[in-house]
């Protein structure tokens, strides 16, 4: 069982399932919304329970997915594809210790030019494995 919240606490979340390790996404949308590259954990949609969801705002960022954030404090919280059983939950929203470890970098071909990827984890172009 994982717990978490946005920065102001208006939104709380619980994930009642084991979690895979988080990924880092370097795509332009993640960078623009979060302020840097974005780390998120894949979670089963059915296992995610949100409290205070009247404060949750969804931004339709593309034809395939929406991005959820707290409309009070602005915390980036979710990337939710329309299809499939999985929602991506911001790693930073989870209470520590998470016991999770970053597993790889995605959309590296879209990363910003102002930083270097700082570790030796696997790197992918786009979201391909
Ligand atoms: Zn908030
Ligand atoms: Zn991204």
PDB file of C-alpha atoms and ligand atoms in Angstrom:
ATOM      1  CA  UNK A   1       0.000   0.000   0.000  1.00  0.00           C
ATOM      2  CA  UNK A   2       1.413   3.341  -1.064  1.00  0.00           C
ATOM      3  CA  UNK A   3       0.263   6.739   0.133  1.00  0.00           C
ATOM      4  CA  UNK A   4       0.968  10.177  -1.228  1.00  0.00           C
ATOM      5  CA  UNK A   5      -0.264  13.704  -1.763  1.00  0.00           C
ATOM      6  CA  UNK A   6       0.223  16.913  -3.668  1.00  0.00           C
ATOM      7  CA  UNK A   7       2.323  19.714  -2.202  1.00  0.00           C
ATOM      8  CA  UNK A   8      -0.569  21.423  -0.382  1.00  0.00           C
ATOM      9  CA  UNK A   9      -2.270  18.224   0.745  1.00  0.00           C
ATOM     10  CA  UNK A  10      -5.616  19.014  -0.892  1.00  0.00           C
ATOM     11  CA  UNK A  11      -5.278  15.802  -2.896  1.00  0.00           C
ATOM     12  CA  UNK A  12      -4.339  12.537  -1.282  1.00  0.00           C
ATOM     13  CA  UNK A  13      -3.743   9.253  -3.000  1.00  0.00           C
ATOM     14  CA  UNK A  14      -3.504   5.620  -2.091  1.00  0.00           C
ATOM     15  CA  UNK A  15      -2.304   2.843  -4.353  1.00  0.00           C
ATOM     16  CA  UNK A  16      -3.438  -0.544  -3.168  1.00  0.00           C
ATOM     17  CA  UNK A  17      -1.118  -2.676  -5.288  1.00  0.00           C
ATOM     18  CA  UNK A  18       2.558  -3.520  -5.617  1.00  0.00           C
ATOM     19  CA  UNK A  19       4.352  -1.020  -7.831  1.00  0.00           C
ATOM     20  CA  UNK A  20       6.957  -1.447 -10.519  1.00  0.00           C
ATOM     21  CA  UNK A  21       9.960   0.815 -10.429  1.00  0.00           C
ATOM     22  CA  UNK A  22       9.518   4.380 -11.698  1.00  0.00           C
ATOM     23  CA  UNK A  23      10.706   5.760 -14.999  1.00  0.00           C
ATOM     24  CA  UNK A  24      11.974   9.196 -15.966  1.00  0.00           C
ATOM     25  CA  UNK A  25      10.367  10.864 -18.978  1.00  0.00           C
ATOM     26  CA  UNK A  26      12.262  13.540 -20.882  1.00  0.00           C
ATOM     27  CA  UNK A  27       9.547  14.454 -23.395  1.00  0.00           C
ATOM     28  CA  UNK A  28       8.657  18.112 -23.925  1.00  0.00           C
ATOM     29  CA  UNK A  29       5.234  17.812 -22.314  1.00  0.00           C
ATOM     30  CA  UNK A  30       6.612  16.303 -19.110  1.00  0.00           C
ATOM     31  CA  UNK A  31       9.368  18.870 -18.944  1.00  0.00           C
ATOM     32  CA  UNK A  32       7.064  21.802 -19.550  1.00  0.00           C
ATOM     33  CA  UNK A  33       4.458  20.706 -17.073  1.00  0.00           C
ATOM     34  CA  UNK A  34       6.769  19.599 -14.274  1.00  0.00           C
ATOM     35  CA  UNK A  35       9.630  22.051 -14.695  1.00  0.00           C
ATOM     36  CA  UNK A  36      12.250  19.401 -15.478  1.00  0.00           C
ATOM     37  CA  UNK A  37      12.177  15.794 -16.528  1.00  0.00           C
ATOM     38  CA  UNK A  38       9.428  13.857 -14.838  1.00  0.00           C
ATOM     39  CA  UNK A  39       9.583  10.661 -12.843  1.00  0.00           C
ATOM     40  CA  UNK A  40       6.457   8.558 -12.578  1.00  0.00           C
ATOM     41  CA  UNK A  41       5.404   5.113 -11.426  1.00  0.00           C
ATOM     42  CA  UNK A  42       3.078   2.872 -13.428  1.00  0.00           C
ATOM     43  CA  UNK A  43       0.102   1.897 -11.278  1.00  0.00           C
ATOM     44  CA  UNK A  44      -3.033  -0.128 -12.036  1.00  0.00           C
ATOM     45  CA  UNK A  45      -5.919   2.318 -12.595  1.00  0.00           C
ATOM     46  CA  UNK A  46      -8.208   0.193 -10.452  1.00  0.00           C
ATOM     47  CA  UNK A  47      -5.783   0.337  -7.500  1.00  0.00           C
ATOM     48  CA  UNK A  48      -5.512   4.137  -7.354  1.00  0.00           C
ATOM     49  CA  UNK A  49      -7.811   5.909  -4.910  1.00  0.00           C
ATOM     50  CA  UNK A  50      -7.838   9.700  -4.778  1.00  0.00           C
ATOM     51  CA  UNK A  51      -9.181  11.920  -2.001  1.00  0.00           C
ATOM     52  CA  UNK A  52      -9.960  15.597  -2.538  1.00  0.00           C
ATOM     53  CA  UNK A  53     -10.487  14.958  -6.214  1.00  0.00           C
ATOM     54  CA  UNK A  54     -12.600  18.118  -6.597  1.00  0.00           C
ATOM     55  CA  UNK A  55      -9.171  19.802  -6.528  1.00  0.00           C
ATOM     56  CA  UNK A  56      -7.850  17.587  -9.298  1.00  0.00           C
ATOM     57  CA  UNK A  57      -7.752  19.267 -12.703  1.00  0.00           C
ATOM     58  CA  UNK A  58      -7.208  17.364 -15.940  1.00  0.00           C
ATOM     59  CA  UNK A  59      -5.415  18.898 -18.871  1.00  0.00           C
ATOM     60  CA  UNK A  60      -5.999  17.248 -22.218  1.00  0.00           C
ATOM     61  CA  UNK A  61      -2.388  17.347 -23.402  1.00  0.00           C
ATOM     62  CA  UNK A  62      -2.643  15.038 -26.414  1.00  0.00           C
ATOM     63  CA  UNK A  63      -5.025  12.816 -28.348  1.00  0.00           C
ATOM     64  CA  UNK A  64      -4.157   9.830 -26.185  1.00  0.00           C
ATOM     65  CA  UNK A  65      -3.843  11.047 -22.615  1.00  0.00           C
ATOM     66  CA  UNK A  66      -4.657  13.606 -19.942  1.00  0.00           C
ATOM     67  CA  UNK A  67      -2.414  15.130 -17.309  1.00  0.00           C
ATOM     68  CA  UNK A  68      -3.746  15.564 -13.788  1.00  0.00           C
ATOM     69  CA  UNK A  69      -2.583  18.246 -11.386  1.00  0.00           C
ATOM     70  CA  UNK A  70      -3.709  19.963  -8.199  1.00  0.00           C
ATOM     71  CA  UNK A  71      -5.551  23.170  -9.011  1.00  0.00           C
ATOM     72  CA  UNK A  72      -4.635  24.618  -5.603  1.00  0.00           C
ATOM     73  CA  UNK A  73      -0.850  24.131  -5.521  1.00  0.00           C
ATOM     74  CA  UNK A  74      -0.089  23.066  -9.096  1.00  0.00           C
ATOM     75  CA  UNK A  75       1.599  19.766  -8.286  1.00  0.00           C
ATOM     76  CA  UNK A  76       1.920  17.474 -11.278  1.00  0.00           C
ATOM     77  CA  UNK A  77       0.350  14.186 -10.222  1.00  0.00           C
ATOM     78  CA  UNK A  78      -0.839  11.928 -13.059  1.00  0.00           C
ATOM     79  CA  UNK A  79      -0.430  11.012 -16.689  1.00  0.00           C
ATOM     80  CA  UNK A  80      -3.496   9.009 -17.650  1.00  0.00           C
ATOM     81  CA  UNK A  81      -3.724   7.351 -21.062  1.00  0.00           C
ATOM     82  CA  UNK A  82      -7.254   6.840 -22.350  1.00  0.00           C
ATOM     83  CA  UNK A  83      -6.568   3.200 -23.130  1.00  0.00           C
ATOM     84  CA  UNK A  84      -5.014   0.461 -21.093  1.00  0.00           C
ATOM     85  CA  UNK A  85      -5.062  -0.501 -17.438  1.00  0.00           C
ATOM     86  CA  UNK A  86      -2.217   1.724 -16.246  1.00  0.00           C
ATOM     87  CA  UNK A  87      -1.920   5.288 -14.964  1.00  0.00           C
ATOM     88  CA  UNK A  88       1.407   7.002 -14.333  1.00  0.00           C
ATOM     89  CA  UNK A  89       1.672   8.542 -10.857  1.00  0.00           C
ATOM     90  CA  UNK A  90       4.283  11.165 -10.003  1.00  0.00           C
ATOM     91  CA  UNK A  91       7.082   9.515  -8.049  1.00  0.00           C
ATOM     92  CA  UNK A  92       7.561  12.678  -6.012  1.00  0.00           C
ATOM     93  CA  UNK A  93       3.958  12.551  -4.788  1.00  0.00           C
ATOM     94  CA  UNK A  94       4.569   9.286  -2.937  1.00  0.00           C
ATOM     95  CA  UNK A  95       5.444   9.325   0.730  1.00  0.00           C
ATOM     96  CA  UNK A  96       8.953   8.117   1.467  1.00  0.00           C
ATOM     97  CA  UNK A  97      10.457   5.657   1.884  1.00  0.00           C
ATOM     98  CA  UNK A  98       9.006   4.233  -1.317  1.00  0.00           C
ATOM     99  CA  UNK A  99      11.424   1.325  -1.641  1.00  0.00           C
ATOM    100  CA  UNK A 100      11.414   2.023  -5.392  1.00  0.00           C
ATOM    101  CA  UNK A 101      14.367   2.700  -7.697  1.00  0.00           C
ATOM    102  CA  UNK A 102      14.421   4.613 -10.946  1.00  0.00           C
ATOM    103  CA  UNK A 103      14.632   2.078 -13.765  1.00  0.00           C
ATOM    104  CA  UNK A 104      15.351   4.016 -16.949  1.00  0.00           C
ATOM    105  CA  UNK A 105      15.055   7.154 -19.058  1.00  0.00           C
ATOM    106  CA  UNK A 106      12.477   7.556 -21.829  1.00  0.00           C
ATOM    107  CA  UNK A 107      12.122  10.034 -24.703  1.00  0.00           C
ATOM    108  CA  UNK A 108      15.821  10.816 -24.378  1.00  0.00           C
ATOM    109  CA  UNK A 109      15.785  12.078 -27.962  1.00  0.00           C
ATOM    110  CA  UNK A 110      13.443  14.860 -26.777  1.00  0.00           C
ATOM    111  CA  UNK A 111      15.334  15.879 -23.671  1.00  0.00           C
ATOM    112  CA  UNK A 112      16.270  19.487 -22.967  1.00  0.00           C
ATOM    113  CA  UNK A 113      19.664  20.733 -24.061  1.00  0.00           C
ATOM    114  CA  UNK A 114      20.467  22.239 -20.673  1.00  0.00           C
ATOM    115  CA  UNK A 115      21.286  19.066 -18.751  1.00  0.00           C
ATOM    116  CA  UNK A 116      22.964  15.708 -19.043  1.00  0.00           C
ATOM    117  CA  UNK A 117      21.343  12.463 -17.939  1.00  0.00           C
ATOM    118  CA  UNK A 118      23.247  11.804 -14.737  1.00  0.00           C
ATOM    119  CA  UNK A 119      23.354   8.021 -14.399  1.00  0.00           C
ATOM    120  CA  UNK A 120      24.024   4.821 -16.306  1.00  0.00           C
ATOM    121  CA  UNK A 121      20.441   3.513 -16.332  1.00  0.00           C
ATOM    122  CA  UNK A 122      18.992   2.314 -19.657  1.00  0.00           C
ATOM    123  CA  UNK A 123      18.064   5.065 -22.111  1.00  0.00           C
ATOM    124  CA  UNK A 124      15.310   4.827 -24.702  1.00  0.00           C
ATOM    125  CA  UNK A 125      14.225   6.839 -27.690  1.00  0.00           C
ATOM    126  CA  UNK A 126      10.535   7.550 -27.265  1.00  0.00           C
ATOM    127  CA  UNK A 127       8.764   5.005 -25.122  1.00  0.00           C
ATOM    128  CA  UNK A 128      10.149   1.973 -26.910  1.00  0.00           C
ATOM    129  CA  UNK A 129      11.846  -0.733 -24.921  1.00  0.00           C
TER     130      UNK A 129
HETATM  131 ZN1  LIG B   1      -2.214  20.627  -3.883  1.00  0.00          ZN
HETATM  132 ZN1  LIG B   2       6.812  12.545 -20.940  1.00  0.00          ZN
END
